Amino acid sequence: MSKMTHIRKLLTPEREEIILAELGGEARTITELSQKLGVSEATVRRDLLSLEDQGKVKRVHGGAIKLKFPEHEPVFEEKESIRPSEKQKIAKLALGMISDKDTIYLDGGSTVLELAKLLKERKGLTVVTNSLMAAAELMESGHNLIIVGGKFRPLSRTLVGPLTSKIINSLNIKKAFLGTIGFTVEGGISTTDSDEAYTKELVMQRAEKAILLADSSKLGKKSFAASGSISDIDVVITDPGVSPALVKDLRKMGIEVVV
Amino acid sequence: MSKMTHIRKLLTPEREEIILAELGGEARTITELSQKLGVSEATVRRDLLSLEDQGKVKRVHGGAIKLKFPEHEPVFEEKESIRPSEKQKIAKLALGMISDKDTIYLDGGSTVLELAKLLKERKGLTVVTNSLMAAAELMESGHNLIIVGGKFRPLSRTLVGPLTSKIINSLNIKKAFLGTIGFTVEGGISTTDSDEAYTKELVMQRAEKAILLADSSKLGKKSFAASGSISDIDVVITDPGVSPALVKDLRKMGIEVVV
DNA sequence: ATTTATCTTGCAAATTATTTCAAATTATGT
DNA sequence: ACATAATTTGAAATAATTTGCAAGATAAAT
């Protein structure tokens, strides 16, 4: 294992302090910060990237501004979860699979939610979802929004269970974008809640194409309730942290893997 | 891969701040803003376009004005009630009709939303709703929450249309609490949107008891799309501003009227 | 209807971001 | 302390975004 992905673990607390002080209210450009800190612009960019992942700063073209309050409260378990920027990259790849006027399904989960945020770049979509967070994000988007009814599950803020079949089975979905807690080659996707698993299974069977959005921390993990089998999945989008062996296995099974 | 679309993601916070400050009350022309900012008029136009997308500004011929209603935020935002106190009183009366472990339906509208806020005083309810505002209110309530799926209607933030029948028709609802835009003795309740009207009708037919929550400003008014007939309604809860003649008429028809 | 001003669109130049790589630095094990 | 692995840094190459200009389209004004 020689090739390690270049993930920045931490920046010096000293520099973090200076940056946050500089950003105290006002926006600062990369150049300003670079001079103030006496380091290269490349380093400043990396520092800001790190601070953005921590939710302390928002990067904008040309510089950054400080955020007043942490973006995402951990509504649901994110202990094993990966950096937000990785999720955004996964979401961006997924966005590439969506064209104007598509009919898509959005599942719950933070990665899929990132995708929802990007959907303003498309026009005239029909979006079906069981996620109230995604729905909130798309409320004012102008897209045609259909919400799958069902039992509300507070932890994930999704609609789940048998009732969801009433509407899902009456719709024709082109592409379904799913999140998951765990994913293995043998068992397919799995979740902590069986109602949640049921609804995922339903969607996968109903959609022309089932696309799994899962950062590498999810791959190889198994959770309580399985959803269908691995053959229900057509595409897996993940980040470079995934083990090459797993990728090979999946491709052998005819599953497209995007990193 | 390389797409040439010119979608503006962000403008520098610096410029945004200046623009919004300049627009502090008065309208400004593109030329004025361009000089103030030291950038070309083309850039100002693009900035304003971006701000308009964010709902912060309204572009007019020759310039722009600031909007007072900044905008957005997920499910927790609420528009100003017209007569909050009346609505709260009505909601309180409605609460009196609900006992622990009931199965109830909540419609959209601000009065019904007030009722939703009061539901923490009950235990173990099963709440069915087509209102995302009500759903947001009840998310953490501990009640069993079921959301009727369907087409999302942004204006009322409710789920409406034929798809709602899939779930509504499979549930048994004890008491349904409905809002309305207009209500007359001859026509029953009426709304501005026919999908919305359709769903209300469905609910009234399905519920054992249909309870209308309408402040007196709604009574006697007629809107575009009618929902069922007046005989579908069992109870009307309103405020003392209602005309005695109307009350008498309603009671004659076997409808209970609560003020 | 004609004139004038404002708006939109396409494009090339400038600016800013991201990626990649080698050198410098820091950490780790012996 | 030494050698080795891992991480961070800066620079250069590549990609993406933003900007200003100019020509054609649209709206207001006379």
XYZ file of C-alpha atoms (C1' of nucleotides) in Angstrom:
578
model
C 0.000 0.000 0.000
C 2.222 2.707 -1.230
C -0.224 4.989 -2.951
C -2.095 6.912 -0.334
C -4.733 9.451 -1.181
C -3.648 12.880 -0.217
C -6.085 13.768 2.467
C -5.187 16.677 4.687
C -5.693 15.667 8.261
C -5.176 18.977 9.948
C -3.650 22.353 9.472
C -1.609 23.991 12.147
C -3.831 25.529 14.829
C -1.711 28.616 14.551
C -2.685 29.212 10.945
C -6.280 28.278 11.558
C -6.446 30.933 14.221
C -5.016 33.624 11.980
C -7.329 32.738 9.126
C -10.435 32.754 11.256
C -9.390 36.049 12.811
C -8.843 37.611 9.393
C -12.195 36.355 8.263
C -13.859 37.866 11.298
C -16.852 39.201 9.506
C -15.223 40.309 6.289
C -14.391 38.258 3.294
C -10.738 37.895 2.384
C -9.091 36.944 -0.865
C -6.646 34.102 -1.235
C -3.890 36.559 -2.044
C -4.483 38.619 1.073
C -4.415 35.563 3.270
C -1.352 34.188 1.563
C 0.590 37.377 2.269
C -0.680 37.633 5.802
C 0.373 34.102 6.588
C 3.577 34.063 4.643
C 2.748 30.845 2.842
C 1.908 30.049 -0.750
C -1.556 30.457 -2.183
C -1.732 26.726 -2.731
C -1.429 26.166 0.982
C -4.039 28.748 1.783
C -6.426 27.011 -0.566
C -5.809 23.711 1.141
C -6.281 25.268 4.536
C -9.569 26.763 3.470
C -10.674 23.451 2.035
C -10.016 21.845 5.371
C -11.841 24.575 7.248
C -14.750 24.245 4.880
C -14.989 20.551 5.614
C -15.134 21.422 9.274
C -17.981 23.776 8.488
C -16.161 26.814 9.808
C -15.734 28.648 6.556
C -17.374 29.002 3.203
C -15.176 29.141 0.177
C -16.169 31.460 -2.656
C -14.496 32.303 -5.893
C -11.466 34.361 -5.002
C -11.501 33.870 -1.278
C -13.580 32.806 1.675
C -15.966 34.038 4.338
C -16.537 32.858 7.844
C -19.726 31.048 8.678
C -21.544 32.110 11.767
C -23.063 28.787 12.682
C -22.130 25.238 11.822
C -23.924 24.224 8.660
C -25.192 20.774 9.450
C -26.152 19.655 12.862
C -25.631 15.940 13.052
C -29.273 15.098 12.578
C -28.318 11.582 11.913
C -25.274 9.471 12.620
C -22.262 10.738 10.810
C -19.533 9.209 12.853
C -18.043 7.106 10.107
C -18.930 9.572 7.493
C -16.461 11.116 5.161
C -15.642 14.702 4.406
C -18.364 16.879 2.933
C -16.219 17.741 -0.041
C -16.033 14.065 -0.987
C -19.783 13.880 -0.860
C -20.044 16.919 -3.048
C -17.785 15.325 -5.594
C -19.880 12.180 -5.602
C -22.972 14.328 -6.006
C -21.382 16.147 -8.898
C -20.677 12.905 -10.694
C -24.277 11.912 -10.151
C -25.464 15.222 -11.536
C -23.668 14.378 -14.747
C -26.038 11.470 -15.229
C -29.082 13.698 -15.110
C -30.320 15.630 -18.103
C -33.027 18.253 -18.394
C -36.573 16.905 -18.188
C -35.525 13.623 -16.617
C -37.676 11.778 -14.128
C -35.554 10.855 -11.152
C -35.947 9.529 -7.636
C -34.021 10.859 -4.656
C -33.551 8.744 -1.571
C -32.608 9.994 1.886
C -29.090 10.462 3.204
C -26.585 13.258 3.190
C -24.894 12.400 -0.078
C -28.146 12.335 -1.983
C -29.040 15.604 -0.299
C -25.932 17.159 -1.795
C -27.195 16.034 -5.160
C -30.529 17.694 -4.495
C -28.734 20.967 -3.921
C -27.137 20.751 -7.336
C -30.368 20.167 -9.204
C -30.947 23.853 -9.836
C -28.492 23.430 -12.673
C -31.076 21.371 -14.504
C -34.421 22.458 -15.869
C -37.821 20.852 -15.950
C -37.062 17.767 -13.929
C -39.647 15.561 -12.346
C -38.265 14.660 -8.964
C -39.808 11.919 -6.867
C -38.528 11.630 -3.332
C -39.154 10.109 0.059
C -36.813 12.544 1.767
C -38.258 15.595 3.429
C -34.850 17.215 3.533
C -34.516 16.855 -0.218
C -38.067 18.091 -0.617
C -37.301 21.180 1.439
C -34.289 21.815 -0.725
C -36.315 21.556 -3.921
C -39.395 23.439 -2.783
C -38.638 26.579 -4.691
C -36.663 24.996 -7.474
C -39.399 25.105 -10.066
C -39.035 21.415 -10.725
C -42.029 19.172 -10.683
C -41.848 17.646 -7.242
C -43.642 14.504 -6.155
C -43.424 13.224 -2.653
C -43.911 9.591 -1.885
C -46.309 9.237 0.992
C -45.810 6.940 3.906
C -44.786 6.603 7.496
C -42.434 9.326 8.623
C -39.180 8.136 10.097
C -37.747 10.935 12.222
C -34.161 9.735 12.344
C -33.635 9.937 8.603
C -36.490 12.315 7.904
C -37.735 10.035 5.198
C -41.019 8.372 4.363
C -40.855 4.620 4.571
C -42.801 1.420 4.880
C -45.555 -0.364 2.959
C -47.554 2.769 2.291
C -44.801 4.102 0.088
C -45.552 1.367 -2.421
C -48.904 2.913 -3.264
C -47.326 5.793 -5.084
C -43.963 4.359 -6.064
C -45.594 1.508 -7.921
C -47.707 3.883 -9.923
C -44.801 5.910 -11.279
C -42.193 5.256 -13.898
C -38.799 6.375 -12.726
C -35.861 6.691 -15.079
C -33.026 6.967 -12.616
C -33.091 6.389 -8.893
C -30.340 7.808 -6.710
C -29.999 5.891 -3.473
C -28.055 6.295 -0.282
C -27.175 3.537 2.137
C -25.585 2.702 5.456
C -23.766 -0.400 4.320
C -22.946 -2.156 1.085
C -21.300 -5.511 0.400
C -20.798 -7.626 -2.682
C -22.704 -10.544 -1.209
C -25.554 -8.748 0.500
C -26.090 -5.603 -1.541
C -27.266 -2.553 0.336
C -28.377 -2.618 3.948
C -29.838 -0.167 6.451
C -30.689 0.034 10.117
C -34.433 0.129 9.606
C -36.481 -2.516 7.878
C -39.146 -0.111 6.654
C -36.432 1.989 5.143
C -34.972 -1.121 3.510
C -38.366 -2.061 2.130
C -38.807 1.267 0.413
C -35.324 1.186 -1.078
C -36.016 -2.238 -2.484
C -39.261 -1.048 -3.985
C -37.553 1.831 -5.696
C -34.747 -0.261 -7.094
C -37.182 -2.671 -8.655
C -39.249 0.094 -10.090
C -36.530 2.279 -11.525
C -35.011 1.716 -14.935
C -31.614 2.456 -13.474
C -30.643 2.257 -9.805
C -27.631 4.364 -8.895
C -26.010 4.012 -5.500
C -24.251 7.030 -4.005
C -21.936 5.791 -1.288
C -18.663 7.151 -0.029
C -15.974 4.564 0.490
C -16.618 4.313 4.219
C -19.897 2.569 3.462
C -18.479 -0.034 1.121
C -17.767 -3.354 2.753
C -19.960 -2.573 5.743
C -23.095 -4.455 6.594
C -26.082 -3.128 8.483
C -29.210 -4.730 9.897
C -31.822 -4.823 7.175
C -30.933 -5.786 3.608
C -32.637 -4.234 0.597
C -33.072 -6.590 -2.310
C -29.936 -8.064 -3.809
C -26.892 -6.605 -5.408
C -28.269 -7.327 -8.848
C -30.823 -4.562 -8.355
C -28.072 -1.982 -8.605
C -26.810 -0.731 -11.925
C -24.268 1.909 -10.989
C -22.199 2.705 -7.914
C -20.677 6.154 -7.495
C -18.048 6.487 -4.797
C -14.749 8.204 -3.942
C -11.160 7.161 -4.605
C -10.837 5.640 -1.139
C -12.540 2.483 -2.339
C -10.517 -0.734 -2.455
C -9.541 -1.738 -5.996
C -10.461 -5.347 -5.280
C -14.052 -4.362 -4.589
C -14.197 -2.343 -7.763
C -12.996 -5.301 -9.755
C -15.570 -7.593 -8.155
C -18.385 -5.196 -8.886
C -17.371 -4.685 -12.487
C -17.202 -8.435 -12.940
C -20.840 -8.521 -11.908
C -21.757 -6.011 -14.578
C -22.101 -3.080 -12.222
C -20.727 0.192 -13.433
C -18.416 1.801 -10.890
C -17.672 5.507 -11.040
C -14.987 7.137 -8.936
C -16.639 16.863 -20.202
C -15.942 20.526 -20.416
C -19.231 22.254 -20.559
C -19.366 25.832 -21.663
C -22.473 26.768 -19.801
C -22.033 29.982 -17.968
C -23.940 29.441 -14.831
C -22.995 31.929 -12.205
C -22.630 30.193 -8.907
C -21.736 33.054 -6.647
C -20.642 36.592 -6.705
C -18.068 37.829 -4.288
C -19.632 38.516 -0.885
C -17.873 41.818 -0.943
C -19.807 43.011 -3.964
C -23.020 41.484 -2.760
C -22.726 43.474 0.411
C -22.160 46.734 -1.417
C -25.031 46.157 -3.777
C -27.477 45.313 -1.041
C -26.352 48.326 0.949
C -26.790 50.615 -2.048
C -30.206 49.186 -2.635
C -30.997 49.862 0.998
C -34.355 51.300 0.203
C -34.120 53.102 -3.076
C -33.780 51.630 -6.484
C -30.437 52.081 -8.208
C -29.607 52.044 -11.876
C -27.107 49.689 -13.422
C -24.858 52.631 -14.241
C -24.826 53.905 -10.684
C -23.970 50.501 -9.319
C -21.339 49.925 -11.957
C -19.547 53.135 -10.986
C -19.889 52.485 -7.290
C -18.393 49.038 -7.623
C -15.777 49.839 -10.202
C -16.792 47.010 -12.484
C -18.440 46.890 -15.864
C -22.170 47.106 -16.313
C -22.201 43.576 -17.670
C -20.879 42.314 -14.378
C -23.422 44.265 -12.408
C -26.176 42.736 -14.488
C -24.859 39.273 -13.804
C -24.562 40.003 -10.123
C -28.129 41.193 -10.012
C -29.218 38.109 -11.907
C -27.608 35.989 -9.251
C -29.152 37.983 -6.437
C -32.504 37.690 -8.105
C -32.113 33.914 -8.215
C -31.477 34.034 -4.515
C -34.621 36.059 -4.088
C -32.839 38.993 -2.522
C -33.429 41.500 -5.244
C -35.896 42.293 -7.970
C -34.563 43.402 -11.282
C -36.448 46.136 -13.110
C -35.753 47.856 -16.366
C -32.714 50.015 -15.812
C -31.781 48.771 -12.375
C -32.956 46.833 -9.372
C -34.662 47.133 -6.000
C -34.194 45.208 -2.837
C -36.848 42.783 -1.718
C -37.888 42.868 1.875
C -38.673 39.180 2.035
C -35.149 37.826 2.012
C -36.168 34.283 1.417
C -35.959 30.688 2.059
C -35.229 28.279 4.616
C -36.244 24.766 4.925
C -39.330 23.553 6.437
C -39.342 25.773 9.441
C -40.207 29.049 7.904
C -43.674 30.389 8.298
C -45.410 33.230 6.601
C -47.039 35.957 8.605
C -50.419 35.104 9.865
C -53.053 37.608 9.066
C -54.950 37.262 12.254
C -52.875 35.076 14.496
C -54.886 35.411 17.632
C -58.149 34.415 15.998
C -56.498 31.461 14.407
C -54.997 30.348 17.661
C -58.347 30.482 19.351
C -59.907 28.418 16.637
C -57.072 25.936 16.888
C -57.579 25.653 20.606
C -61.218 24.787 20.130
C -60.224 22.153 17.611
C -57.722 20.682 20.021
C -60.580 20.066 22.408
C -62.038 17.627 19.933
C -58.915 15.495 19.876
C -58.175 12.867 22.471
C -55.059 10.764 23.057
C -54.478 7.995 20.513
C -56.821 9.492 17.965
C -56.239 9.159 14.261
C -56.579 12.572 12.679
C -55.919 14.302 9.393
C -54.413 17.757 9.068
C -54.935 19.814 5.951
C -52.826 22.760 4.827
C -53.394 26.373 5.771
C -52.271 28.564 8.619
C -55.145 27.815 10.952
C -54.617 24.104 10.778
C -50.927 24.732 11.278
C -51.714 26.447 14.558
C -53.534 23.298 15.560
C -50.489 21.211 14.681
C -48.429 23.296 17.077
C -50.794 22.460 19.888
C -50.657 18.725 19.364
C -47.790 18.205 21.770
C -50.437 18.385 24.456
C -51.736 15.015 23.275
C -50.042 11.646 23.359
C -49.831 8.792 20.909
C -51.713 10.334 18.051
C -51.617 9.072 14.530
C -51.462 12.148 12.365
C -52.028 11.970 8.638
C -51.286 15.119 6.696
C -50.703 16.551 3.260
C -49.060 19.675 4.648
C -45.309 19.820 4.817
C -45.498 22.720 7.232
C -47.542 20.639 9.610
C -45.201 17.717 9.070
C -42.207 19.873 9.942
C -43.968 20.970 13.089
C -44.651 17.395 14.122
C -41.331 15.884 13.150
C -40.007 15.616 16.640
C -43.322 15.298 18.392
C -43.192 11.573 18.935
C -46.560 11.113 17.307
C -46.988 8.574 14.580
C -46.772 10.693 11.474
C -47.989 9.649 8.055
C -47.566 11.858 5.075
C -49.865 11.591 2.140
C -47.799 11.479 -1.016
C -48.563 13.414 -4.142
C -47.690 16.380 -6.253
C -46.098 19.174 -4.288
C -47.809 22.522 -4.575
C -45.316 25.226 -3.625
C -47.768 27.981 -2.858
C -49.501 26.121 -0.063
C -46.689 23.666 0.581
C -49.108 20.816 0.444
C -49.353 17.576 -1.461
C -52.276 17.498 -3.824
C -53.785 15.871 -6.867
C -54.816 12.370 -7.898
C -51.778 10.668 -6.407
C -52.909 11.600 -2.926
C -55.826 9.213 -3.297
C -53.507 6.208 -3.281
C -52.759 6.590 0.370
C -55.774 8.486 1.624
C -58.116 5.805 0.372
C -56.223 3.138 2.217
C -56.500 4.772 5.615
C -59.298 5.164 8.089
C -59.385 8.637 9.522
C -61.433 9.538 12.542
C -61.354 13.300 12.349
C -60.147 15.472 9.528
C -59.291 19.115 10.157
C -59.532 21.173 7.026
C -58.672 24.694 6.032
C -60.160 26.612 3.146
C -60.053 29.802 1.142
C -63.792 30.246 0.802
C -66.933 28.713 2.206
C -70.590 29.260 1.361
C -73.821 27.544 2.298
C -74.636 26.695 -1.291
C -71.222 25.694 -2.572
C -69.399 24.327 0.442
C -65.672 24.863 0.557
C -63.664 26.213 -2.355
C -60.016 26.826 -3.136
C -57.883 28.445 -5.792
C -56.400 25.209 -7.054
C -58.347 22.288 -8.447
C -55.824 19.668 -7.360
C -56.007 21.058 -3.888
C -59.792 20.900 -4.057
C -59.649 17.317 -5.225
C -57.615 16.216 -2.257
C -59.831 18.007 0.225
C -62.840 16.287 -1.247
C -61.151 12.928 -0.963
C -60.381 13.488 2.668
C -63.873 14.625 3.543
C -65.373 11.533 2.012
C -62.939 9.288 3.739
C -63.047 10.770 7.235
C -65.640 9.824 9.786
C -65.895 13.430 10.768
C -64.868 16.431 8.669
C -64.123 19.540 10.680
C -63.629 22.870 8.960
C -61.384 25.451 10.591
C -62.169 28.834 9.071
C -62.010 32.291 10.527
C -65.012 34.443 9.771
C -63.284 36.221 6.898
C -63.529 33.029 4.887
C -67.212 32.442 5.452
C -69.420 33.675 2.654
C -66.521 33.880 0.227
C -66.248 31.793 -2.873
C -63.075 30.750 -4.629
C -62.362 29.040 -7.919
C -62.501 25.300 -7.354
C -65.182 23.707 -5.202
C -64.546 20.658 -3.041
C -67.487 18.305 -2.752
C -70.653 19.686 -1.283
C -71.560 21.207 2.007
C -73.029 17.958 3.227
C -69.535 16.522 3.456
C -68.810 18.774 6.398
C -69.793 17.833 9.918
C -68.425 20.656 12.028
C -67.378 24.250 11.417
C -65.166 26.031 13.919
C -64.895 29.776 13.501
C -64.641 33.032 15.426
C -67.363 35.328 16.796
C -67.184 37.576 13.749
C -69.438 35.209 11.858
C -72.909 36.395 10.876
C -75.669 34.869 13.040
C -77.751 34.211 9.966
C -75.109 31.949 8.532
C -74.822 30.067 11.789
C -78.539 29.498 11.822
C -78.505 28.233 8.243
C -75.712 25.816 8.941
C -77.310 24.421 12.063
C -80.501 23.917 10.158
C -78.548 21.684 7.818
C -77.309 19.568 10.669
C -73.858 21.068 10.770
C -72.416 21.730 14.158
C -71.039 25.260 14.517
C -68.535 26.138 17.211
C -67.510 29.675 18.019
C -42.714 54.628 -36.532
C -38.435 55.957 -35.152
C -35.103 56.829 -31.867
C -32.853 55.866 -27.650
C -31.758 53.259 -23.878
C -31.444 48.887 -21.734
C -31.010 43.915 -22.010
C -29.257 39.462 -23.666
C -25.905 36.496 -25.810
C -21.513 34.855 -27.573
C -16.797 35.239 -27.225
C -11.854 35.942 -25.913
C -8.920 37.513 -22.248
C -8.024 37.563 -17.433
C -8.525 35.640 -13.125
C -9.062 31.870 -10.014
C -9.264 26.603 -8.947
C -7.822 22.069 -9.303
C -4.566 18.544 -10.274
C -0.068 16.653 -10.374
C 4.545 16.103 -8.972
C 8.962 16.601 -6.669
C 11.285 18.606 -2.813
C 11.104 19.703 2.040
C 9.446 18.671 6.366
C 7.691 15.904 9.960
C 6.651 11.639 12.154
C 7.762 6.640 13.210
C 10.254 2.497 14.130
C 14.671 0.369 15.115
C 20.601 8.892 16.069
C 19.500 6.816 11.754
C 16.674 5.218 8.158
C 12.224 4.961 6.285
C 7.541 6.127 5.571
C 4.019 9.584 5.573
C 2.546 14.241 5.216
C 2.847 18.921 3.889
C 4.440 22.385 0.892
C 5.217 25.120 -3.347
C 5.460 25.307 -8.347
C 3.868 24.204 -12.791
C 0.370 22.508 -15.866
C -4.468 22.047 -16.733
C -9.294 23.124 -16.031
C -12.995 26.090 -14.741
C -15.014 30.507 -13.800
C -15.514 35.377 -14.198
C -15.057 39.596 -16.615
C -15.519 43.099 -20.175
C -16.571 43.992 -24.834
C -19.474 44.142 -28.849
C -23.321 42.863 -31.829
C -28.100 41.746 -32.077
C -32.676 41.788 -29.583
C -36.060 43.971 -26.661
C -38.296 47.440 -24.302
C -39.261 52.396 -23.320
C -39.805 57.049 -25.045
C -40.677 60.567 -28.272
